[in-house]
Amino acid sequence: MRGEIVIEMNEGIQSVIAVLTSVGIVVEFTPFFKINPVSYILKKLGTAMNKDIAEQVAKLAHQMTEHEIDELRWNILNFANSCRNGRKHSKDEFEHVISDHSKYLKILEKHGMQNGQVETDYKFIERVYHKCMDENDFL
């Protein structure tokens, strides 16, 4: 008895899938109707199945952004500290830290974040850079 019910359910499911496929193909190619129920159902099913993966990808992207912000912040602060300790730098090194600062600000703006100590140190870097430009005193 139980086996017969399972067989009937499988046959019923196969019939429903066949009808949906047929209707989906017919409706999809009919110029007056732009509805494809099979595609809709498969899309919803795929979204549900991939929900965990999408969440993991979003979490990983957030972690990568945080890592990039930390790395850029560290480069800027380290460069400012190096300048404060009297180390001379090449024009290319200054241009690199200026580029890092631009990237840093863009990322912060994109994610609605605030800037703190980096801005103070960056102003110091700018003063040192302009002094080196005026005096042609690069490494």
Short mmCIF file of N, CA, C and O in Angstrom, two decimals:
data_model
loop_
_atom_site.label_atom_id
_atom_site.label_comp_id
_atom_site.label_asym_id
_atom_site.label_seq_id
_atom_site.Cartn_x
_atom_site.Cartn_y
_atom_site.Cartn_z
N MET A 1 0.81 -1.18 0.00
CA MET A 1 0.00 0.00 0.00
C MET A 1 0.86 1.26 0.00
O MET A 1 0.63 2.18 -0.78
N ARG A 2 1.84 1.29 0.90
CA ARG A 2 2.69 2.46 1.02
C ARG A 2 3.52 2.67 -0.24
O ARG A 2 3.72 3.79 -0.70
N GLY A 3 3.99 1.59 -0.84
CA GLY A 3 4.78 1.66 -2.07
C GLY A 3 3.96 2.22 -3.22
O GLY A 3 4.47 2.95 -4.07
N GLU A 4 2.69 1.87 -3.25
CA GLU A 4 1.82 2.37 -4.32
C GLU A 4 1.62 3.87 -4.20
O GLU A 4 1.59 4.59 -5.21
N ILE A 5 1.53 4.35 -2.98
CA ILE A 5 1.35 5.79 -2.77
C ILE A 5 2.60 6.54 -3.24
O ILE A 5 2.50 7.57 -3.91
N VAL A 6 3.77 6.02 -2.93
CA VAL A 6 5.01 6.64 -3.35
C VAL A 6 5.11 6.66 -4.87
O VAL A 6 5.50 7.67 -5.48
N ILE A 7 4.75 5.57 -5.50
CA ILE A 7 4.78 5.49 -6.97
C ILE A 7 3.82 6.51 -7.56
O ILE A 7 4.17 7.22 -8.51
N GLU A 8 2.61 6.60 -7.00
CA GLU A 8 1.62 7.56 -7.50
C GLU A 8 2.10 8.99 -7.30
O GLU A 8 1.92 9.84 -8.18
N MET A 9 2.77 9.27 -6.16
CA MET A 9 3.30 10.63 -5.91
C MET A 9 4.39 10.96 -6.91
O MET A 9 4.43 12.07 -7.45
N ASN A 10 5.28 10.01 -7.18
CA ASN A 10 6.34 10.24 -8.16
C ASN A 10 5.77 10.51 -9.54
O ASN A 10 6.23 11.40 -10.26
N GLU A 11 4.76 9.73 -9.91
CA GLU A 11 4.12 9.92 -11.22
C GLU A 11 3.43 11.29 -11.26
O GLU A 11 3.49 11.98 -12.28
N GLY A 12 2.81 11.68 -10.14
CA GLY A 12 2.15 12.98 -10.06
C GLY A 12 3.15 14.13 -10.19
O GLY A 12 2.92 15.10 -10.92
N ILE A 13 4.27 14.00 -9.49
CA ILE A 13 5.31 15.02 -9.56
C ILE A 13 5.87 15.11 -10.98
O ILE A 13 6.06 16.21 -11.52
N GLN A 14 6.11 13.96 -11.60
CA GLN A 14 6.61 13.96 -12.97
C GLN A 14 5.61 14.61 -13.92
O GLN A 14 5.99 15.35 -14.83
N SER A 15 4.34 14.36 -13.70
CA SER A 15 3.31 14.97 -14.54
C SER A 15 3.29 16.48 -14.37
O SER A 15 3.20 17.23 -15.35
N VAL A 16 3.38 16.95 -13.13
CA VAL A 16 3.38 18.40 -12.86
C VAL A 16 4.59 19.05 -13.50
O VAL A 16 4.49 20.11 -14.13
N ILE A 17 5.75 18.43 -13.37
CA ILE A 17 6.97 18.98 -13.97
C ILE A 17 6.83 19.03 -15.49
O ILE A 17 7.20 20.01 -16.13
N ALA A 18 6.28 17.98 -16.08
CA ALA A 18 6.09 17.95 -17.53
C ALA A 18 5.14 19.05 -17.98
O ALA A 18 5.40 19.74 -18.97
N VAL A 19 4.06 19.25 -17.25
CA VAL A 19 3.10 20.30 -17.60
C VAL A 19 3.75 21.67 -17.45
O VAL A 19 3.62 22.53 -18.33
N LEU A 20 4.44 21.90 -16.34
CA LEU A 20 5.10 23.19 -16.13
C LEU A 20 6.14 23.47 -17.21
O LEU A 20 6.25 24.60 -17.70
N THR A 21 6.88 22.44 -17.57
CA THR A 21 7.88 22.61 -18.61
C THR A 21 7.22 22.97 -19.93
O THR A 21 7.63 23.90 -20.62
N SER A 22 6.17 22.25 -20.26
CA SER A 22 5.44 22.53 -21.51
C SER A 22 4.84 23.94 -21.50
O SER A 22 4.98 24.70 -22.45
N VAL A 23 4.17 24.27 -20.40
CA VAL A 23 3.57 25.60 -20.30
C VAL A 23 4.65 26.67 -20.32
O VAL A 23 4.52 27.70 -20.98
N GLY A 24 5.75 26.41 -19.64
CA GLY A 24 6.85 27.37 -19.60
C GLY A 24 7.43 27.62 -20.97
O GLY A 24 7.69 28.76 -21.36
N ILE A 25 7.60 26.59 -21.74
CA ILE A 25 8.14 26.74 -23.08
C ILE A 25 7.14 27.45 -23.98
O ILE A 25 7.48 28.37 -24.71
N VAL A 26 5.90 27.06 -23.91
CA VAL A 26 4.87 27.67 -24.75
C VAL A 26 4.69 29.14 -24.39
O VAL A 26 4.68 30.00 -25.25
N VAL A 27 4.57 29.42 -23.10
CA VAL A 27 4.34 30.80 -22.68
C VAL A 27 5.55 31.66 -22.98
O VAL A 27 5.42 32.80 -23.40
N GLU A 28 6.73 31.10 -22.84
CA GLU A 28 7.93 31.88 -23.08
C GLU A 28 8.04 32.32 -24.53
O GLU A 28 8.47 33.42 -24.82
N PHE A 29 7.61 31.48 -25.44
CA PHE A 29 7.76 31.80 -26.86
C PHE A 29 6.53 32.47 -27.46
O PHE A 29 6.51 32.81 -28.62
N THR A 30 5.49 32.62 -26.67
CA THR A 30 4.31 33.32 -27.15
C THR A 30 4.59 34.82 -27.09
O THR A 30 4.98 35.33 -26.04
N PRO A 31 4.43 35.55 -28.19
CA PRO A 31 4.81 36.96 -28.19
C PRO A 31 3.98 37.85 -27.28
O PRO A 31 4.46 38.89 -26.86
N PHE A 32 2.77 37.45 -26.92
CA PHE A 32 1.92 38.30 -26.10
C PHE A 32 2.20 38.15 -24.61
O PHE A 32 1.89 39.02 -23.83
N PHE A 33 2.77 37.03 -24.21
CA PHE A 33 3.04 36.78 -22.81
C PHE A 33 4.55 36.65 -22.60
O PHE A 33 5.20 35.85 -23.26
N LYS A 34 5.07 37.41 -21.68
CA LYS A 34 6.50 37.36 -21.38
C LYS A 34 6.71 36.67 -20.03
O LYS A 34 7.53 37.06 -19.24
N ILE A 35 5.94 35.65 -19.75
CA ILE A 35 5.99 34.95 -18.47
C ILE A 35 6.57 33.56 -18.70
O ILE A 35 6.18 32.87 -19.63
N ASN A 36 7.51 33.19 -17.86
CA ASN A 36 8.08 31.85 -17.92
C ASN A 36 8.07 31.28 -16.51
O ASN A 36 8.99 31.51 -15.74
N PRO A 37 7.03 30.55 -16.17
CA PRO A 37 6.91 30.04 -14.79
C PRO A 37 8.05 29.09 -14.41
O PRO A 37 8.47 29.07 -13.25
N VAL A 38 8.56 28.32 -15.34
CA VAL A 38 9.64 27.38 -15.02
C VAL A 38 10.89 28.15 -14.63
O VAL A 38 11.53 27.86 -13.61
N SER A 39 11.22 29.18 -15.40
CA SER A 39 12.39 30.00 -15.06
C SER A 39 12.21 30.67 -13.72
O SER A 39 13.15 30.75 -12.92
N TYR A 40 11.02 31.17 -13.46
CA TYR A 40 10.73 31.83 -12.18
C TYR A 40 10.93 30.86 -11.02
O TYR A 40 11.59 31.20 -10.03
N ILE A 41 10.37 29.67 -11.15
CA ILE A 41 10.48 28.67 -10.08
C ILE A 41 11.93 28.25 -9.88
O ILE A 41 12.43 28.16 -8.76
N LEU A 42 12.64 28.03 -10.99
CA LEU A 42 14.05 27.63 -10.88
C LEU A 42 14.90 28.74 -10.27
O LEU A 42 15.81 28.48 -9.49
N LYS A 43 14.58 29.99 -10.61
CA LYS A 43 15.32 31.11 -10.04
C LYS A 43 15.10 31.20 -8.54
O LYS A 43 16.05 31.37 -7.77
N LYS A 44 13.87 31.07 -8.10
CA LYS A 44 13.56 31.10 -6.67
C LYS A 44 14.23 29.93 -5.94
O LYS A 44 14.77 30.09 -4.85
N LEU A 45 14.20 28.77 -6.56
CA LEU A 45 14.83 27.59 -5.97
C LEU A 45 16.34 27.79 -5.86
O LEU A 45 16.94 27.50 -4.83
N GLY A 46 16.95 28.32 -6.90
CA GLY A 46 18.39 28.59 -6.89
C GLY A 46 18.77 29.61 -5.84
O GLY A 46 19.77 29.46 -5.13
N THR A 47 17.96 30.65 -5.70
CA THR A 47 18.21 31.67 -4.68
C THR A 47 18.15 31.06 -3.29
O THR A 47 19.01 31.34 -2.45
N ALA A 48 17.17 30.23 -3.05
CA ALA A 48 17.03 29.58 -1.73
C ALA A 48 18.21 28.65 -1.46
O ALA A 48 18.73 28.61 -0.35
N MET A 49 18.62 27.90 -2.48
CA MET A 49 19.71 26.95 -2.31
C MET A 49 21.04 27.65 -2.10
O MET A 49 21.91 27.14 -1.40
N ASN A 50 21.23 28.82 -2.70
CA ASN A 50 22.50 29.52 -2.63
C ASN A 50 22.55 30.61 -1.56
O ASN A 50 23.50 31.38 -1.51
N LYS A 51 21.54 30.69 -0.72
CA LYS A 51 21.46 31.74 0.29
C LYS A 51 22.69 31.73 1.19
O LYS A 51 23.30 32.77 1.43
N ASP A 52 23.08 30.57 1.69
CA ASP A 52 24.24 30.47 2.58
C ASP A 52 25.52 30.91 1.86
O ASP A 52 26.34 31.62 2.44
N ILE A 53 25.66 30.51 0.62
CA ILE A 53 26.86 30.88 -0.14
C ILE A 53 26.89 32.39 -0.36
O ILE A 53 27.93 33.03 -0.19
N ALA A 54 25.75 32.98 -0.68
CA ALA A 54 25.68 34.43 -0.89
C ALA A 54 26.04 35.17 0.40
O ALA A 54 26.76 36.18 0.37
N GLU A 55 25.57 34.69 1.54
CA GLU A 55 25.90 35.31 2.82
C GLU A 55 27.39 35.19 3.11
O GLU A 55 28.01 36.13 3.60
N GLN A 56 27.98 34.04 2.81
CA GLN A 56 29.41 33.84 3.03
C GLN A 56 30.23 34.75 2.13
O GLN A 56 31.25 35.31 2.56
N VAL A 57 29.82 34.91 0.89
CA VAL A 57 30.52 35.80 -0.04
C VAL A 57 30.45 37.25 0.45
O VAL A 57 31.44 37.97 0.43
N ALA A 58 29.28 37.67 0.92
CA ALA A 58 29.12 39.03 1.44
C ALA A 58 30.01 39.25 2.67
O ALA A 58 30.64 40.29 2.81
N LYS A 59 30.07 38.25 3.54
CA LYS A 59 30.90 38.34 4.74
C LYS A 59 32.38 38.42 4.35
O LYS A 59 33.14 39.23 4.90
N LEU A 60 32.79 37.62 3.39
CA LEU A 60 34.17 37.63 2.93
C LEU A 60 34.52 38.97 2.29
O LEU A 60 35.61 39.51 2.52
N ALA A 61 33.61 39.52 1.50
CA ALA A 61 33.85 40.83 0.88
C ALA A 61 34.02 41.91 1.94
O ALA A 61 34.89 42.78 1.83
N HIS A 62 33.21 41.84 3.00
CA HIS A 62 33.32 42.81 4.10
C HIS A 62 34.68 42.67 4.79
O HIS A 62 35.34 43.67 5.10
N GLN A 63 35.11 41.44 5.03
CA GLN A 63 36.41 41.21 5.67
C GLN A 63 37.55 41.72 4.80
O GLN A 63 38.52 42.29 5.30
N MET A 64 37.44 41.52 3.49
CA MET A 64 38.47 42.00 2.59
C MET A 64 38.54 43.52 2.60
O MET A 64 39.63 44.10 2.57
N THR A 65 37.39 44.17 2.64
CA THR A 65 37.35 45.63 2.70
C THR A 65 38.01 46.12 3.99
O THR A 65 38.81 47.06 3.96
N GLU A 66 37.67 45.50 5.10
CA GLU A 66 38.28 45.89 6.38
C GLU A 66 39.79 45.69 6.33
O GLU A 66 40.54 46.54 6.83
N HIS A 67 40.24 44.60 5.74
CA HIS A 67 41.67 44.34 5.63
C HIS A 67 42.35 45.40 4.76
O HIS A 67 43.42 45.90 5.10
N GLU A 68 41.72 45.76 3.65
CA GLU A 68 42.28 46.78 2.77
C GLU A 68 42.36 48.13 3.47
O GLU A 68 43.37 48.84 3.36
N ILE A 69 41.32 48.49 4.22
CA ILE A 69 41.33 49.75 4.98
C ILE A 69 42.47 49.73 5.99
O ILE A 69 43.22 50.71 6.11
N ASP A 70 42.59 48.63 6.73
CA ASP A 70 43.66 48.53 7.74
C ASP A 70 45.04 48.65 7.10
O ASP A 70 45.93 49.31 7.64
N GLU A 71 45.23 48.00 5.96
CA GLU A 71 46.53 48.04 5.28
C GLU A 71 46.86 49.46 4.80
O GLU A 71 47.99 49.94 4.99
N LEU A 72 45.89 50.12 4.19
CA LEU A 72 46.13 51.49 3.72
C LEU A 72 46.40 52.42 4.91
O LEU A 72 47.30 53.26 4.86
N ARG A 73 45.60 52.28 5.97
CA ARG A 73 45.79 53.10 7.18
C ARG A 73 47.20 52.89 7.73
O ARG A 73 47.90 53.85 8.06
N TRP A 74 47.62 51.63 7.83
CA TRP A 74 48.94 51.33 8.36
C TRP A 74 50.03 51.95 7.48
O TRP A 74 50.98 52.53 8.01
N ASN A 75 49.91 51.85 6.17
CA ASN A 75 50.92 52.43 5.28
C ASN A 75 51.06 53.94 5.49
O ASN A 75 52.17 54.47 5.54
N ILE A 76 49.93 54.63 5.62
CA ILE A 76 49.95 56.08 5.79
C ILE A 76 50.55 56.45 7.15
O ILE A 76 51.43 57.32 7.23
N LEU A 77 50.08 55.80 8.21
CA LEU A 77 50.59 56.11 9.54
C LEU A 77 52.07 55.76 9.68
O LEU A 77 52.84 56.52 10.29
N ASN A 78 52.48 54.66 9.12
CA ASN A 78 53.88 54.24 9.16
C ASN A 78 54.77 55.23 8.40
O ASN A 78 55.86 55.58 8.84
N PHE A 79 54.29 55.70 7.25
CA PHE A 79 55.05 56.66 6.46
C PHE A 79 55.20 57.98 7.22
O PHE A 79 56.28 58.57 7.26
N ALA A 80 54.12 58.45 7.85
CA ALA A 80 54.18 59.68 8.64
C ALA A 80 55.16 59.52 9.79
O ALA A 80 55.96 60.43 10.08
N ASN A 81 55.13 58.38 10.46
CA ASN A 81 56.06 58.13 11.56
C ASN A 81 57.50 58.14 11.06
O ASN A 81 58.40 58.68 11.71
N SER A 82 57.73 57.55 9.91
CA SER A 82 59.06 57.53 9.32
C SER A 82 59.54 58.95 9.03
O SER A 82 60.70 59.29 9.29
N CYS A 83 58.66 59.78 8.51
CA CYS A 83 59.01 61.18 8.25
C CYS A 83 59.33 61.92 9.55
O CYS A 83 60.27 62.71 9.62
N ARG A 84 58.55 61.67 10.59
CA ARG A 84 58.77 62.32 11.89
C ARG A 84 60.12 61.92 12.49
O ARG A 84 60.73 62.69 13.23
N ASN A 85 60.56 60.71 12.17
CA ASN A 85 61.84 60.23 12.68
C ASN A 85 63.02 60.67 11.81
O ASN A 85 64.14 60.22 12.01
N GLY A 86 62.75 61.54 10.84
CA GLY A 86 63.82 62.14 10.05
C GLY A 86 64.27 61.32 8.84
O GLY A 86 65.25 61.69 8.19
N ARG A 87 63.60 60.26 8.54
CA ARG A 87 64.00 59.46 7.37
C ARG A 87 63.59 60.18 6.10
O ARG A 87 62.49 60.71 5.99
N LYS A 88 64.51 60.22 5.14
CA LYS A 88 64.22 60.84 3.86
C LYS A 88 63.55 59.81 2.95
O LYS A 88 63.81 58.62 3.05
N HIS A 89 62.68 60.32 2.07
CA HIS A 89 61.96 59.45 1.14
C HIS A 89 62.08 59.98 -0.27
O HIS A 89 62.26 61.18 -0.48
N SER A 90 61.93 59.08 -1.22
CA SER A 90 61.97 59.48 -2.62
C SER A 90 60.62 60.09 -3.02
O SER A 90 59.61 59.91 -2.32
N LYS A 91 60.62 60.78 -4.13
CA LYS A 91 59.39 61.37 -4.64
C LYS A 91 58.37 60.25 -4.93
O LYS A 91 57.17 60.40 -4.68
N ASP A 92 58.85 59.12 -5.45
CA ASP A 92 57.96 57.98 -5.73
C ASP A 92 57.30 57.45 -4.46
O ASP A 92 56.12 57.07 -4.49
N GLU A 93 58.04 57.41 -3.37
CA GLU A 93 57.45 56.95 -2.11
C GLU A 93 56.34 57.89 -1.65
O GLU A 93 55.29 57.44 -1.19
N PHE A 94 56.58 59.19 -1.78
CA PHE A 94 55.54 60.16 -1.44
C PHE A 94 54.31 59.98 -2.33
O PHE A 94 53.17 59.98 -1.86
N GLU A 95 54.53 59.81 -3.63
CA GLU A 95 53.42 59.64 -4.56
C GLU A 95 52.63 58.37 -4.25
O GLU A 95 51.41 58.33 -4.39
N HIS A 96 53.34 57.34 -3.82
CA HIS A 96 52.66 56.09 -3.46
C HIS A 96 51.75 56.29 -2.24
O HIS A 96 50.60 55.83 -2.24
N VAL A 97 52.24 56.98 -1.22
CA VAL A 97 51.42 57.19 -0.02
C VAL A 97 50.27 58.15 -0.33
O VAL A 97 49.18 58.01 0.23
N ILE A 98 50.48 59.08 -1.23
CA ILE A 98 49.40 59.97 -1.66
C ILE A 98 48.31 59.16 -2.36
O ILE A 98 47.11 59.35 -2.13
N SER A 99 48.71 58.22 -3.19
CA SER A 99 47.77 57.33 -3.87
C SER A 99 47.03 56.45 -2.86
O SER A 99 45.81 56.26 -2.96
N ASP A 100 47.75 55.93 -1.87
CA ASP A 100 47.12 55.12 -0.81
C ASP A 100 46.06 55.94 -0.07
O ASP A 100 44.98 55.43 0.24
N HIS A 101 46.38 57.20 0.20
CA HIS A 101 45.43 58.06 0.91
C HIS A 101 44.17 58.27 0.08
O HIS A 101 43.05 58.23 0.62
N SER A 102 44.31 58.47 -1.22
CA SER A 102 43.14 58.63 -2.10
C SER A 102 42.28 57.38 -2.08
O SER A 102 41.05 57.45 -1.98
N LYS A 103 42.91 56.21 -2.19
CA LYS A 103 42.17 54.94 -2.14
C LYS A 103 41.45 54.79 -0.80
O LYS A 103 40.30 54.37 -0.74
N TYR A 104 42.15 55.14 0.26
CA TYR A 104 41.61 55.03 1.61
C TYR A 104 40.35 55.87 1.74
O TYR A 104 39.32 55.39 2.23
N LEU A 105 40.41 57.11 1.28
CA LEU A 105 39.24 57.99 1.37
C LEU A 105 38.07 57.48 0.54
O LEU A 105 36.92 57.55 0.97
N LYS A 106 38.36 56.95 -0.65
CA LYS A 106 37.29 56.42 -1.50
C LYS A 106 36.59 55.24 -0.85
O LYS A 106 35.36 55.12 -0.89
N ILE A 107 37.36 54.35 -0.25
CA ILE A 107 36.77 53.19 0.41
C ILE A 107 35.92 53.62 1.61
O ILE A 107 34.81 53.13 1.81
N LEU A 108 36.46 54.56 2.39
CA LEU A 108 35.69 55.05 3.54
C LEU A 108 34.38 55.68 3.10
O LEU A 108 33.32 55.43 3.68
N GLU A 109 34.44 56.49 2.05
CA GLU A 109 33.23 57.15 1.55
C GLU A 109 32.23 56.12 1.03
O GLU A 109 31.04 56.21 1.33
N LYS A 110 32.72 55.14 0.30
CA LYS A 110 31.85 54.11 -0.26
C LYS A 110 31.09 53.35 0.83
O LYS A 110 29.94 52.98 0.66
N HIS A 111 31.74 53.14 1.97
CA HIS A 111 31.15 52.35 3.05
C HIS A 111 30.61 53.21 4.19
O HIS A 111 30.24 52.67 5.24
N GLY A 112 30.59 54.54 4.00
CA GLY A 112 30.04 55.43 5.00
C GLY A 112 30.79 55.42 6.31
O GLY A 112 30.19 55.50 7.39
N MET A 113 32.11 55.32 6.24
CA MET A 113 32.93 55.25 7.45
C MET A 113 33.61 56.59 7.70
O MET A 113 33.72 57.43 6.81
N GLN A 114 34.10 56.76 8.93
CA GLN A 114 34.77 57.99 9.33
C GLN A 114 36.28 57.81 9.34
O GLN A 114 36.79 56.71 9.50
N ASN A 115 36.98 58.93 9.22
CA ASN A 115 38.43 58.96 9.26
C ASN A 115 38.86 59.62 10.56
O ASN A 115 38.23 60.55 11.03
N GLY A 116 39.95 59.18 11.12
CA GLY A 116 40.41 59.74 12.38
C GLY A 116 41.84 60.21 12.30
O GLY A 116 42.16 61.19 11.63
N GLN A 117 42.73 59.51 12.95
CA GLN A 117 44.15 59.88 13.06
C GLN A 117 44.83 59.97 11.71
O GLN A 117 45.76 60.75 11.53
N VAL A 118 44.39 59.23 10.75
CA VAL A 118 45.05 59.21 9.44
C VAL A 118 45.06 60.61 8.83
O VAL A 118 46.06 61.02 8.24
N GLU A 119 43.98 61.34 8.97
CA GLU A 119 43.90 62.66 8.35
C GLU A 119 44.95 63.61 8.93
O GLU A 119 45.58 64.37 8.20
N THR A 120 45.15 63.56 10.23
CA THR A 120 46.16 64.40 10.88
C THR A 120 47.55 64.03 10.38
O THR A 120 48.35 64.92 10.04
N ASP A 121 47.84 62.75 10.32
CA ASP A 121 49.15 62.32 9.84
C ASP A 121 49.33 62.63 8.35
O ASP A 121 50.43 62.95 7.91
N TYR A 122 48.25 62.52 7.60
CA TYR A 122 48.36 62.82 6.16
C TYR A 122 48.67 64.30 5.93
O TYR A 122 49.46 64.64 5.05
N LYS A 123 48.10 65.18 6.73
CA LYS A 123 48.42 66.61 6.62
C LYS A 123 49.90 66.84 6.90
O LYS A 123 50.54 67.67 6.24
N PHE A 124 50.45 66.12 7.88
CA PHE A 124 51.88 66.21 8.16
C PHE A 124 52.69 65.75 6.94
O PHE A 124 53.66 66.40 6.54
N ILE A 125 52.28 64.64 6.35
CA ILE A 125 52.96 64.12 5.15
C ILE A 125 52.93 65.16 4.03
O ILE A 125 53.94 65.38 3.35
N GLU A 126 51.79 65.79 3.84
CA GLU A 126 51.67 66.83 2.80
C GLU A 126 52.66 67.98 3.05
O GLU A 126 53.28 68.47 2.11
N ARG A 127 52.77 68.41 4.31
CA ARG A 127 53.71 69.50 4.62
C ARG A 127 55.15 69.09 4.30
O ARG A 127 55.91 69.86 3.71
N VAL A 128 55.52 67.89 4.69
CA VAL A 128 56.87 67.39 4.41
C VAL A 128 57.08 67.28 2.91
O VAL A 128 58.14 67.68 2.39
N TYR A 129 56.09 66.79 2.20
CA TYR A 129 56.18 66.64 0.73
C TYR A 129 56.39 68.00 0.06
O TYR A 129 57.27 68.15 -0.80
N HIS A 130 55.60 68.99 0.46
CA HIS A 130 55.73 70.33 -0.14
C HIS A 130 57.09 70.95 0.20
O HIS A 130 57.70 71.62 -0.65
N LYS A 131 57.57 70.71 1.40
CA LYS A 131 58.90 71.21 1.78
C LYS A 131 59.97 70.55 0.90
O LYS A 131 60.89 71.23 0.40
N CYS A 132 59.86 69.24 0.70
CA CYS A 132 60.83 68.53 -0.14
C CYS A 132 60.74 69.01 -1.59
O CYS A 132 61.77 69.14 -2.27
N MET A 133 59.55 69.31 -2.05
CA MET A 133 59.36 69.84 -3.42
C MET A 133 60.03 71.21 -3.54
O MET A 133 60.75 71.47 -4.51
N ASP A 134 59.77 72.07 -2.55
CA ASP A 134 60.33 73.43 -2.59
C ASP A 134 61.86 73.41 -2.55
O ASP A 134 62.51 74.20 -3.23
N GLU A 135 62.41 72.51 -1.75
CA GLU A 135 63.85 72.47 -1.55
C GLU A 135 64.54 71.40 -2.41
O GLU A 135 65.75 71.22 -2.30
N ASN A 136 63.77 70.69 -3.20
CA ASN A 136 64.28 69.57 -4.00
C ASN A 136 65.13 68.65 -3.12
O ASN A 136 66.27 68.35 -3.40
N ASP A 137 64.52 68.22 -2.01
CA ASP A 137 65.23 67.49 -0.98
C ASP A 137 64.68 66.08 -0.81
O ASP A 137 64.42 65.62 0.30
N PHE A 138 64.48 65.40 -1.92
CA PHE A 138 64.04 64.00 -1.85
C PHE A 138 65.25 63.09 -1.73
O PHE A 138 66.38 63.50 -1.98
N LEU A 139 64.99 61.87 -1.39
CA LEU A 139 66.05 60.86 -1.30
C LEU A 139 66.65 60.62 -2.66
O LEU A 139 66.01 60.60 -3.67
#
